[in-house]
mmCIF file of N, CA and C in Angstrom:
data_model
loop_
_atom_site.group_PDB
_atom_site.id
_atom_site.type_symbol
_atom_site.label_atom_id
_atom_site.label_comp_id
_atom_site.label_asym_id
_atom_site.label_seq_id
_atom_site.Cartn_x
_atom_site.Cartn_y
_atom_site.Cartn_z
ATOM 1 N N GLY A 14 85.974 -99.440 51.610
ATOM 2 C CA GLY A 14 86.137 -98.205 50.869
ATOM 3 C C GLY A 14 84.825 -97.445 50.777
ATOM 4 N N LEU A 15 84.919 -96.189 50.512
ATOM 5 C CA LEU A 15 83.732 -95.353 50.354
ATOM 6 C C LEU A 15 83.253 -95.404 48.920
ATOM 7 N N SER A 16 81.950 -95.498 48.752
ATOM 8 C CA SER A 16 81.406 -95.422 47.394
ATOM 9 C C SER A 16 81.120 -93.962 47.083
ATOM 10 N N PRO A 17 81.283 -93.574 45.811
ATOM 11 C CA PRO A 17 81.022 -92.173 45.471
ATOM 12 C C PRO A 17 79.541 -91.841 45.646
ATOM 13 N N VAL A 18 79.279 -90.642 46.064
ATOM 14 C CA VAL A 18 77.900 -90.202 46.294
ATOM 15 C C VAL A 18 77.606 -89.042 45.359
ATOM 16 N N SER A 19 76.480 -89.123 44.661
ATOM 17 C CA SER A 19 76.044 -88.012 43.815
ATOM 18 C C SER A 19 74.815 -87.390 44.446
ATOM 19 N N PRO A 20 74.758 -86.077 44.471
ATOM 20 C CA PRO A 20 73.588 -85.447 45.084
ATOM 21 C C PRO A 20 72.350 -85.570 44.210
ATOM 22 N N ILE A 21 71.215 -85.559 44.889
ATOM 23 C CA ILE A 21 69.934 -85.416 44.201
ATOM 24 C C ILE A 21 69.409 -84.043 44.583
ATOM 25 N N ASN A 22 69.060 -83.268 43.585
ATOM 26 C CA ASN A 22 68.448 -81.967 43.850
ATOM 27 C C ASN A 22 66.941 -82.150 43.874
ATOM 28 N N VAL A 23 66.308 -81.695 44.956
ATOM 29 C CA VAL A 23 64.860 -81.829 45.115
ATOM 30 C C VAL A 23 64.249 -80.433 45.099
ATOM 31 N N TYR A 24 63.179 -80.288 44.322
ATOM 32 C CA TYR A 24 62.528 -78.983 44.177
ATOM 33 C C TYR A 24 61.076 -79.076 44.634
ATOM 34 N N THR A 25 60.687 -78.162 45.511
ATOM 35 C CA THR A 25 59.281 -78.084 45.941
ATOM 36 C C THR A 25 58.887 -76.609 45.945
ATOM 37 N N GLN A 26 57.575 -76.388 46.047
ATOM 38 C CA GLN A 26 57.113 -75.001 46.181
ATOM 39 C C GLN A 26 57.416 -74.540 47.600
ATOM 40 N N ARG A 27 57.815 -73.289 47.731
ATOM 41 C CA ARG A 27 58.117 -72.773 49.058
ATOM 42 C C ARG A 27 56.854 -72.685 49.908
ATOM 43 N N GLU A 28 55.780 -72.186 49.317
ATOM 44 C CA GLU A 28 54.512 -72.108 50.038
ATOM 45 C C GLU A 28 53.388 -72.555 49.129
ATOM 46 N N VAL A 29 52.448 -73.275 49.714
ATOM 47 C CA VAL A 29 51.267 -73.744 48.986
ATOM 48 C C VAL A 29 50.062 -73.338 49.820
ATOM 49 N N TYR A 30 49.067 -72.771 49.146
ATOM 50 C CA TYR A 30 47.860 -72.352 49.857
ATOM 51 C C TYR A 30 46.668 -73.147 49.350
ATOM 52 N N GLY A 31 45.769 -73.476 50.273
ATOM 53 C CA GLY A 31 44.541 -74.158 49.892
ATOM 54 C C GLY A 31 43.435 -73.728 50.828
ATOM 55 N N THR A 32 42.200 -73.930 50.392
ATOM 56 C CA THR A 32 41.074 -73.592 51.254
ATOM 57 C C THR A 32 40.491 -74.875 51.835
ATOM 58 N N VAL A 33 39.926 -74.742 53.028
ATOM 59 C CA VAL A 33 39.343 -75.889 53.725
ATOM 60 C C VAL A 33 38.314 -76.553 52.816
ATOM 61 N N GLY A 34 38.414 -77.878 52.718
ATOM 62 C CA GLY A 34 37.487 -78.645 51.889
ATOM 63 C C GLY A 34 37.969 -78.867 50.472
ATOM 64 N N SER A 35 38.952 -78.079 50.023
ATOM 65 C CA SER A 35 39.446 -78.247 48.659
ATOM 66 C C SER A 35 40.618 -79.220 48.653
ATOM 67 N N ARG A 36 41.296 -79.307 47.514
ATOM 68 C CA ARG A 36 42.452 -80.192 47.423
ATOM 69 C C ARG A 36 43.660 -79.370 47.024
ATOM 70 N N VAL A 37 44.832 -79.888 47.339
ATOM 71 C CA VAL A 37 46.065 -79.188 46.992
ATOM 72 C C VAL A 37 47.085 -80.221 46.526
ATOM 73 N N THR A 38 47.843 -79.847 45.490
ATOM 74 C CA THR A 38 48.922 -80.708 45.025
ATOM 75 C C THR A 38 50.227 -80.231 45.644
ATOM 76 N N LEU A 39 50.926 -81.147 46.318
ATOM 77 C CA LEU A 39 52.251 -80.845 46.843
ATOM 78 C C LEU A 39 53.240 -81.406 45.836
ATOM 79 N N SER A 40 53.834 -80.512 45.060
ATOM 80 C CA SER A 40 54.698 -80.991 43.995
ATOM 81 C C SER A 40 56.114 -81.168 44.506
ATOM 82 N N CYS A 41 56.754 -82.208 44.001
ATOM 83 C CA CYS A 41 58.127 -82.529 44.359
ATOM 84 C C CYS A 41 58.792 -83.077 43.102
ATOM 85 N N SER A 42 59.706 -82.308 42.542
ATOM 86 C CA SER A 42 60.454 -82.822 41.402
ATOM 87 C C SER A 42 61.915 -82.933 41.822
ATOM 88 N N PHE A 43 62.649 -83.791 41.149
ATOM 89 C CA PHE A 43 64.036 -83.988 41.540
ATOM 90 C C PHE A 43 64.891 -84.206 40.301
ATOM 91 N N TRP A 44 66.172 -84.008 40.490
ATOM 92 C CA TRP A 44 67.120 -84.200 39.409
ATOM 93 C C TRP A 44 68.330 -84.922 39.963
ATOM 94 N N SER A 45 68.775 -85.926 39.230
ATOM 95 C CA SER A 45 69.970 -86.662 39.623
ATOM 96 C C SER A 45 70.810 -86.895 38.387
ATOM 97 N N SER A 46 72.118 -86.794 38.547
ATOM 98 C CA SER A 46 72.998 -87.069 37.410
ATOM 99 C C SER A 46 73.065 -88.577 37.144
ATOM 100 N N GLU A 47 72.652 -89.360 38.145
ATOM 101 C CA GLU A 47 72.636 -90.820 37.980
ATOM 102 C C GLU A 47 71.295 -91.260 37.439
ATOM 103 N N TRP A 48 71.245 -92.462 36.873
ATOM 104 C CA TRP A 48 69.949 -92.940 36.443
ATOM 105 C C TRP A 48 69.112 -93.309 37.627
ATOM 106 N N ILE A 49 67.828 -93.216 37.415
ATOM 107 C CA ILE A 49 66.886 -93.476 38.505
ATOM 108 C C ILE A 49 66.781 -94.987 38.672
ATOM 109 N N SER A 50 67.272 -95.480 39.800
ATOM 110 C CA SER A 50 67.319 -96.926 39.999
ATOM 111 C C SER A 50 65.947 -97.457 40.422
ATOM 112 N N GLU A 51 65.828 -98.784 40.335
ATOM 113 C CA GLU A 51 64.580 -99.436 40.781
ATOM 114 C C GLU A 51 64.386 -99.246 42.293
ATOM 115 N N ASP A 52 65.468 -98.937 42.982
ATOM 116 C CA ASP A 52 65.413 -98.812 44.443
ATOM 117 C C ASP A 52 65.097 -97.397 44.911
ATOM 118 N N ILE A 53 64.718 -96.527 43.970
ATOM 119 C CA ILE A 53 64.431 -95.147 44.381
ATOM 120 C C ILE A 53 63.338 -95.129 45.447
ATOM 121 N N SER A 54 63.493 -94.249 46.415
ATOM 122 C CA SER A 54 62.444 -94.093 47.422
ATOM 123 C C SER A 54 62.147 -92.613 47.605
ATOM 124 N N ILE A 55 60.874 -92.341 47.862
ATOM 125 C CA ILE A 55 60.402 -90.973 48.078
ATOM 126 C C ILE A 55 59.579 -90.997 49.360
ATOM 127 N N THR A 56 59.900 -90.119 50.284
ATOM 128 C CA THR A 56 59.158 -90.042 51.544
ATOM 129 C C THR A 56 58.687 -88.613 51.762
ATOM 130 N N TRP A 57 57.420 -88.479 52.121
ATOM 131 C CA TRP A 57 56.879 -87.172 52.519
ATOM 132 C C TRP A 57 56.707 -87.166 54.033
ATOM 133 N N HIS A 58 57.161 -86.086 54.667
ATOM 134 C CA HIS A 58 56.994 -85.891 56.105
ATOM 135 C C HIS A 58 56.127 -84.666 56.330
ATOM 136 N N PHE A 59 55.436 -84.672 57.464
ATOM 137 C CA PHE A 59 54.603 -83.531 57.842
ATOM 138 C C PHE A 59 54.940 -83.120 59.263
ATOM 139 N N GLN A 60 55.151 -81.827 59.447
ATOM 140 C CA GLN A 60 55.353 -81.254 60.773
ATOM 141 C C GLN A 60 54.268 -80.217 60.987
ATOM 142 N N ALA A 61 53.355 -80.518 61.895
ATOM 143 C CA ALA A 61 52.242 -79.599 62.152
ATOM 144 C C ALA A 61 52.774 -78.288 62.695
ATOM 145 N N GLU A 62 52.075 -77.211 62.365
ATOM 146 C CA GLU A 62 52.479 -75.886 62.829
ATOM 147 C C GLU A 62 52.543 -75.872 64.355
ATOM 148 N N GLY A 63 53.627 -75.336 64.892
ATOM 149 C CA GLY A 63 53.753 -75.220 66.342
ATOM 150 C C GLY A 63 54.241 -76.477 67.037
ATOM 151 N N THR A 64 54.613 -77.516 66.275
ATOM 152 C CA THR A 64 55.138 -78.728 66.907
ATOM 153 C C THR A 64 56.569 -78.975 66.432
ATOM 154 N N ARG A 65 57.276 -79.806 67.182
ATOM 155 C CA ARG A 65 58.649 -80.153 66.818
ATOM 156 C C ARG A 65 58.703 -81.472 66.073
ATOM 157 N N ASP A 66 57.684 -82.288 66.265
ATOM 158 C CA ASP A 66 57.742 -83.644 65.709
ATOM 159 C C ASP A 66 57.270 -83.671 64.268
ATOM 160 N N SER A 67 57.991 -84.427 63.487
ATOM 161 C CA SER A 67 57.601 -84.621 62.105
ATOM 162 C C SER A 67 57.210 -86.090 61.946
ATOM 163 N N ILE A 68 56.128 -86.343 61.218
ATOM 164 C CA ILE A 68 55.700 -87.725 60.990
ATOM 165 C C ILE A 68 55.804 -88.035 59.506
ATOM 166 N N SER A 69 56.070 -89.294 59.218
ATOM 167 C CA SER A 69 56.076 -89.750 57.835
ATOM 168 C C SER A 69 54.629 -90.008 57.427
ATOM 169 N N ILE A 70 54.198 -89.413 56.301
ATOM 170 C CA ILE A 70 52.806 -89.594 55.880
ATOM 171 C C ILE A 70 52.679 -90.377 54.586
ATOM 172 N N PHE A 71 53.804 -90.483 53.848
ATOM 173 C CA PHE A 71 53.734 -91.176 52.566
ATOM 174 C C PHE A 71 55.110 -91.709 52.206
ATOM 175 N N HIS A 72 55.127 -92.891 51.590
ATOM 176 C CA HIS A 72 56.390 -93.494 51.201
ATOM 177 C C HIS A 72 56.210 -94.203 49.867
ATOM 178 N N PHE A 73 57.150 -93.992 48.970
ATOM 179 C CA PHE A 73 57.176 -94.728 47.716
ATOM 180 C C PHE A 73 58.469 -95.534 47.705
ATOM 181 N N ALA A 74 58.336 -96.862 47.558
ATOM 182 C CA ALA A 74 59.521 -97.716 47.550
ATOM 183 C C ALA A 74 59.229 -98.974 46.759
ATOM 184 N N LYS A 75 60.270 -99.520 46.138
ATOM 185 C CA LYS A 75 60.139 -100.758 45.361
ATOM 186 C C LYS A 75 59.002 -100.661 44.343
ATOM 187 N N GLY A 76 58.841 -99.463 43.766
ATOM 188 C CA GLY A 76 57.844 -99.285 42.719
ATOM 189 C C GLY A 76 56.416 -99.157 43.208
ATOM 190 N N GLN A 77 56.210 -99.091 44.522
ATOM 191 C CA GLN A 77 54.854 -99.042 45.078
ATOM 192 C C GLN A 77 54.671 -97.845 45.998
ATOM 193 N N PRO A 78 53.506 -97.171 45.923
ATOM 194 C CA PRO A 78 53.210 -96.116 46.901
ATOM 195 C C PRO A 78 52.600 -96.719 48.168
ATOM 196 N N TYR A 79 53.014 -96.200 49.308
ATOM 197 C CA TYR A 79 52.474 -96.625 50.608
ATOM 198 C C TYR A 79 52.033 -95.392 51.364
ATOM 199 N N ILE A 80 50.764 -95.333 51.707
ATOM 200 C CA ILE A 80 50.269 -94.223 52.520
ATOM 201 C C ILE A 80 50.318 -94.672 53.972
ATOM 202 N N ASP A 81 51.041 -93.933 54.794
ATOM 203 C CA ASP A 81 51.238 -94.351 56.177
ATOM 204 C C ASP A 81 49.911 -94.315 56.945
ATOM 205 N N ASP A 82 49.799 -95.227 57.885
ATOM 206 C CA ASP A 82 48.543 -95.394 58.629
ATOM 207 C C ASP A 82 48.399 -94.434 59.801
ATOM 208 N N VAL A 83 49.323 -93.503 59.923
ATOM 209 C CA VAL A 83 49.233 -92.575 61.054
ATOM 210 C C VAL A 83 48.760 -91.216 60.564
ATOM 211 N N GLY A 84 48.241 -90.457 61.497
ATOM 212 C CA GLY A 84 47.869 -89.089 61.159
ATOM 213 C C GLY A 84 46.541 -89.002 60.432
ATOM 214 N N SER A 85 46.173 -87.780 60.141
ATOM 215 C CA SER A 85 44.840 -87.527 59.583
ATOM 216 C C SER A 85 44.839 -87.541 58.064
ATOM 217 N N PHE A 86 45.977 -87.853 57.446
ATOM 218 C CA PHE A 86 46.046 -87.769 55.986
ATOM 219 C C PHE A 86 45.704 -89.066 55.281
ATOM 220 N N LYS A 87 45.697 -90.185 56.014
ATOM 221 C CA LYS A 87 45.698 -91.486 55.355
ATOM 222 C C LYS A 87 44.516 -91.706 54.417
ATOM 223 N N GLU A 88 43.363 -91.145 54.720
ATOM 224 C CA GLU A 88 42.192 -91.340 53.860
ATOM 225 C C GLU A 88 42.100 -90.278 52.764
ATOM 226 N N ARG A 89 43.001 -89.288 52.826
ATOM 227 C CA ARG A 89 42.827 -88.117 51.962
ATOM 228 C C ARG A 89 43.991 -87.882 51.011
ATOM 229 N N MET A 90 44.895 -88.843 50.949
ATOM 230 C CA MET A 90 46.102 -88.638 50.167
ATOM 231 C C MET A 90 46.085 -89.441 48.881
ATOM 232 N N GLU A 91 46.616 -88.847 47.815
ATOM 233 C CA GLU A 91 46.668 -89.519 46.522
ATOM 234 C C GLU A 91 48.073 -89.341 45.949
ATOM 235 N N TRP A 92 48.648 -90.435 45.479
ATOM 236 C CA TRP A 92 49.967 -90.408 44.834
ATOM 237 C C TRP A 92 49.771 -90.028 43.369
ATOM 238 N N VAL A 93 50.396 -88.968 42.922
ATOM 239 C CA VAL A 93 50.283 -88.549 41.525
ATOM 240 C C VAL A 93 51.658 -88.456 40.864
ATOM 241 N N GLY A 94 52.685 -88.907 41.595
ATOM 242 C CA GLY A 94 54.042 -88.809 41.084
ATOM 243 C C GLY A 94 54.380 -89.919 40.098
ATOM 244 N N ASN A 95 55.539 -89.768 39.482
ATOM 245 C CA ASN A 95 56.069 -90.778 38.579
ATOM 246 C C ASN A 95 57.594 -90.660 38.630
ATOM 247 N N PRO A 96 58.253 -91.551 39.393
ATOM 248 C CA PRO A 96 59.700 -91.432 39.565
ATOM 249 C C PRO A 96 60.467 -91.442 38.242
ATOM 250 N N ARG A 97 59.952 -92.137 37.241
ATOM 251 C CA ARG A 97 60.651 -92.150 35.947
ATOM 252 C C ARG A 97 60.655 -90.767 35.309
ATOM 253 N N ARG A 98 59.669 -89.968 35.671
ATOM 254 C CA ARG A 98 59.625 -88.575 35.191
ATOM 255 C C ARG A 98 60.190 -87.619 36.227
ATOM 256 N N LYS A 99 60.873 -88.189 37.227
ATOM 257 C CA LYS A 99 61.494 -87.401 38.310
ATOM 258 C C LYS A 99 60.460 -86.554 39.051
ATOM 259 N N ASP A 100 59.329 -87.182 39.343
ATOM 260 C CA ASP A 100 58.213 -86.503 40.000
ATOM 261 C C ASP A 100 57.768 -87.315 41.213
ATOM 262 N N GLY A 101 57.754 -86.673 42.377
ATOM 263 C CA GLY A 101 57.322 -87.339 43.608
ATOM 264 C C GLY A 101 56.134 -86.646 44.241
ATOM 265 N N SER A 102 55.225 -86.114 43.421
ATOM 266 C CA SER A 102 54.131 -85.282 43.935
ATOM 267 C C SER A 102 52.993 -86.096 44.549
ATOM 268 N N ILE A 103 52.322 -85.477 45.508
ATOM 269 C CA ILE A 103 51.125 -86.056 46.120
ATOM 270 C C ILE A 103 50.009 -85.006 46.118
ATOM 271 N N VAL A 104 48.780 -85.485 46.251
ATOM 272 C CA VAL A 104 47.628 -84.590 46.393
ATOM 273 C C VAL A 104 46.990 -84.870 47.749
ATOM 274 N N ILE A 105 46.631 -83.821 48.456
ATOM 275 C CA ILE A 105 45.852 -83.969 49.689
ATOM 276 C C ILE A 105 44.466 -83.420 49.416
ATOM 277 N N HIS A 106 43.477 -84.275 49.633
ATOM 278 C CA HIS A 106 42.078 -83.923 49.380
ATOM 279 C C HIS A 106 41.427 -83.434 50.665
ATOM 280 N N ASN A 107 40.328 -82.705 50.502
ATOM 281 C CA ASN A 107 39.481 -82.373 51.637
ATOM 282 C C ASN A 107 40.280 -81.697 52.751
ATOM 283 N N LEU A 108 40.934 -80.602 52.405
ATOM 284 C CA LEU A 108 41.835 -79.936 53.357
ATOM 285 C C LEU A 108 41.120 -79.571 54.654
ATOM 286 N N GLU A 109 41.873 -79.696 55.751
ATOM 287 C CA GLU A 109 41.377 -79.352 57.083
ATOM 288 C C GLU A 109 42.297 -78.289 57.676
ATOM 289 N N PRO A 110 41.777 -77.488 58.607
ATOM 290 C CA PRO A 110 42.624 -76.455 59.218
ATOM 291 C C PRO A 110 43.893 -77.041 59.859
ATOM 292 N N THR A 111 43.810 -78.269 60.363
ATOM 293 C CA THR A 111 44.964 -78.878 61.037
ATOM 294 C C THR A 111 46.047 -79.333 60.058
ATOM 295 N N ASP A 112 45.789 -79.199 58.753
ATOM 296 C CA ASP A 112 46.811 -79.576 57.769
ATOM 297 C C ASP A 112 47.901 -78.505 57.647
ATOM 298 N N ASN A 113 47.719 -77.389 58.336
ATOM 299 C CA ASN A 113 48.698 -76.317 58.267
ATOM 300 C C ASN A 113 50.012 -76.789 58.879
ATOM 301 N N GLY A 114 51.108 -76.585 58.161
ATOM 302 C CA GLY A 114 52.395 -76.999 58.685
ATOM 303 C C GLY A 114 53.413 -77.110 57.566
ATOM 304 N N THR A 115 54.466 -77.849 57.841
ATOM 305 C CA THR A 115 55.562 -77.994 56.891
ATOM 306 C C THR A 115 55.591 -79.416 56.338
ATOM 307 N N PHE A 116 55.580 -79.509 55.032
ATOM 308 C CA PHE A 116 55.677 -80.794 54.346
ATOM 309 C C PHE A 116 57.057 -80.882 53.705
ATOM 310 N N THR A 117 57.698 -82.015 53.852
ATOM 311 C CA THR A 117 59.036 -82.206 53.312
ATOM 312 C C THR A 117 59.065 -83.436 52.419
ATOM 313 N N CYS A 118 59.663 -83.287 51.254
ATOM 314 C CA CYS A 118 59.814 -84.385 50.304
ATOM 315 C C CYS A 118 61.275 -84.822 50.317
ATOM 316 N N ASP A 119 61.503 -86.115 50.572
ATOM 317 C CA ASP A 119 62.860 -86.654 50.677
ATOM 318 C C ASP A 119 63.021 -87.751 49.621
ATOM 319 N N VAL A 120 64.020 -87.611 48.757
ATOM 320 C CA VAL A 120 64.220 -88.572 47.674
ATOM 321 C C VAL A 120 65.577 -89.247 47.842
ATOM 322 N N LYS A 121 65.584 -90.584 47.765
ATOM 323 C CA LYS A 121 66.833 -91.339 47.810
ATOM 324 C C LYS A 121 66.913 -92.226 46.580
ATOM 325 N N ASN A 122 68.069 -92.231 45.945
ATOM 326 C CA ASN A 122 68.272 -93.001 44.720
ATOM 327 C C ASN A 122 69.529 -93.860 44.879
ATOM 328 N N PRO A 123 69.410 -95.000 45.620
ATOM 329 C CA PRO A 123 70.607 -95.810 45.858
ATOM 330 C C PRO A 123 71.065 -96.492 44.572
ATOM 331 N N PRO A 124 72.301 -96.912 44.454
ATOM 332 C CA PRO A 124 73.308 -96.944 45.530
ATOM 333 C C PRO A 124 73.874 -95.559 45.808
#
């Protein structure tokens, strides 16, 4: 049988601007009619401007933040979110021109 599915609404800023060398907060808040389970996961993806490929740069799962080892963000990323407060935000420090692109916040709250 199919289990019922409830949507999670995810909210981010449409555009975020930062200057090279500074830091920027990528905010991601979400709302779910269900309670936030221990299995909640939050993934941030980055698609560089002019490319088709998107890479995973950050993952929160099982109560722990994981900064992915790929890409140029790994040394410059900080988890500032709190899933209990329905917040999946990250900070990117020391901005570089190559950080220009699309960032996507994906939230899953199983079951």
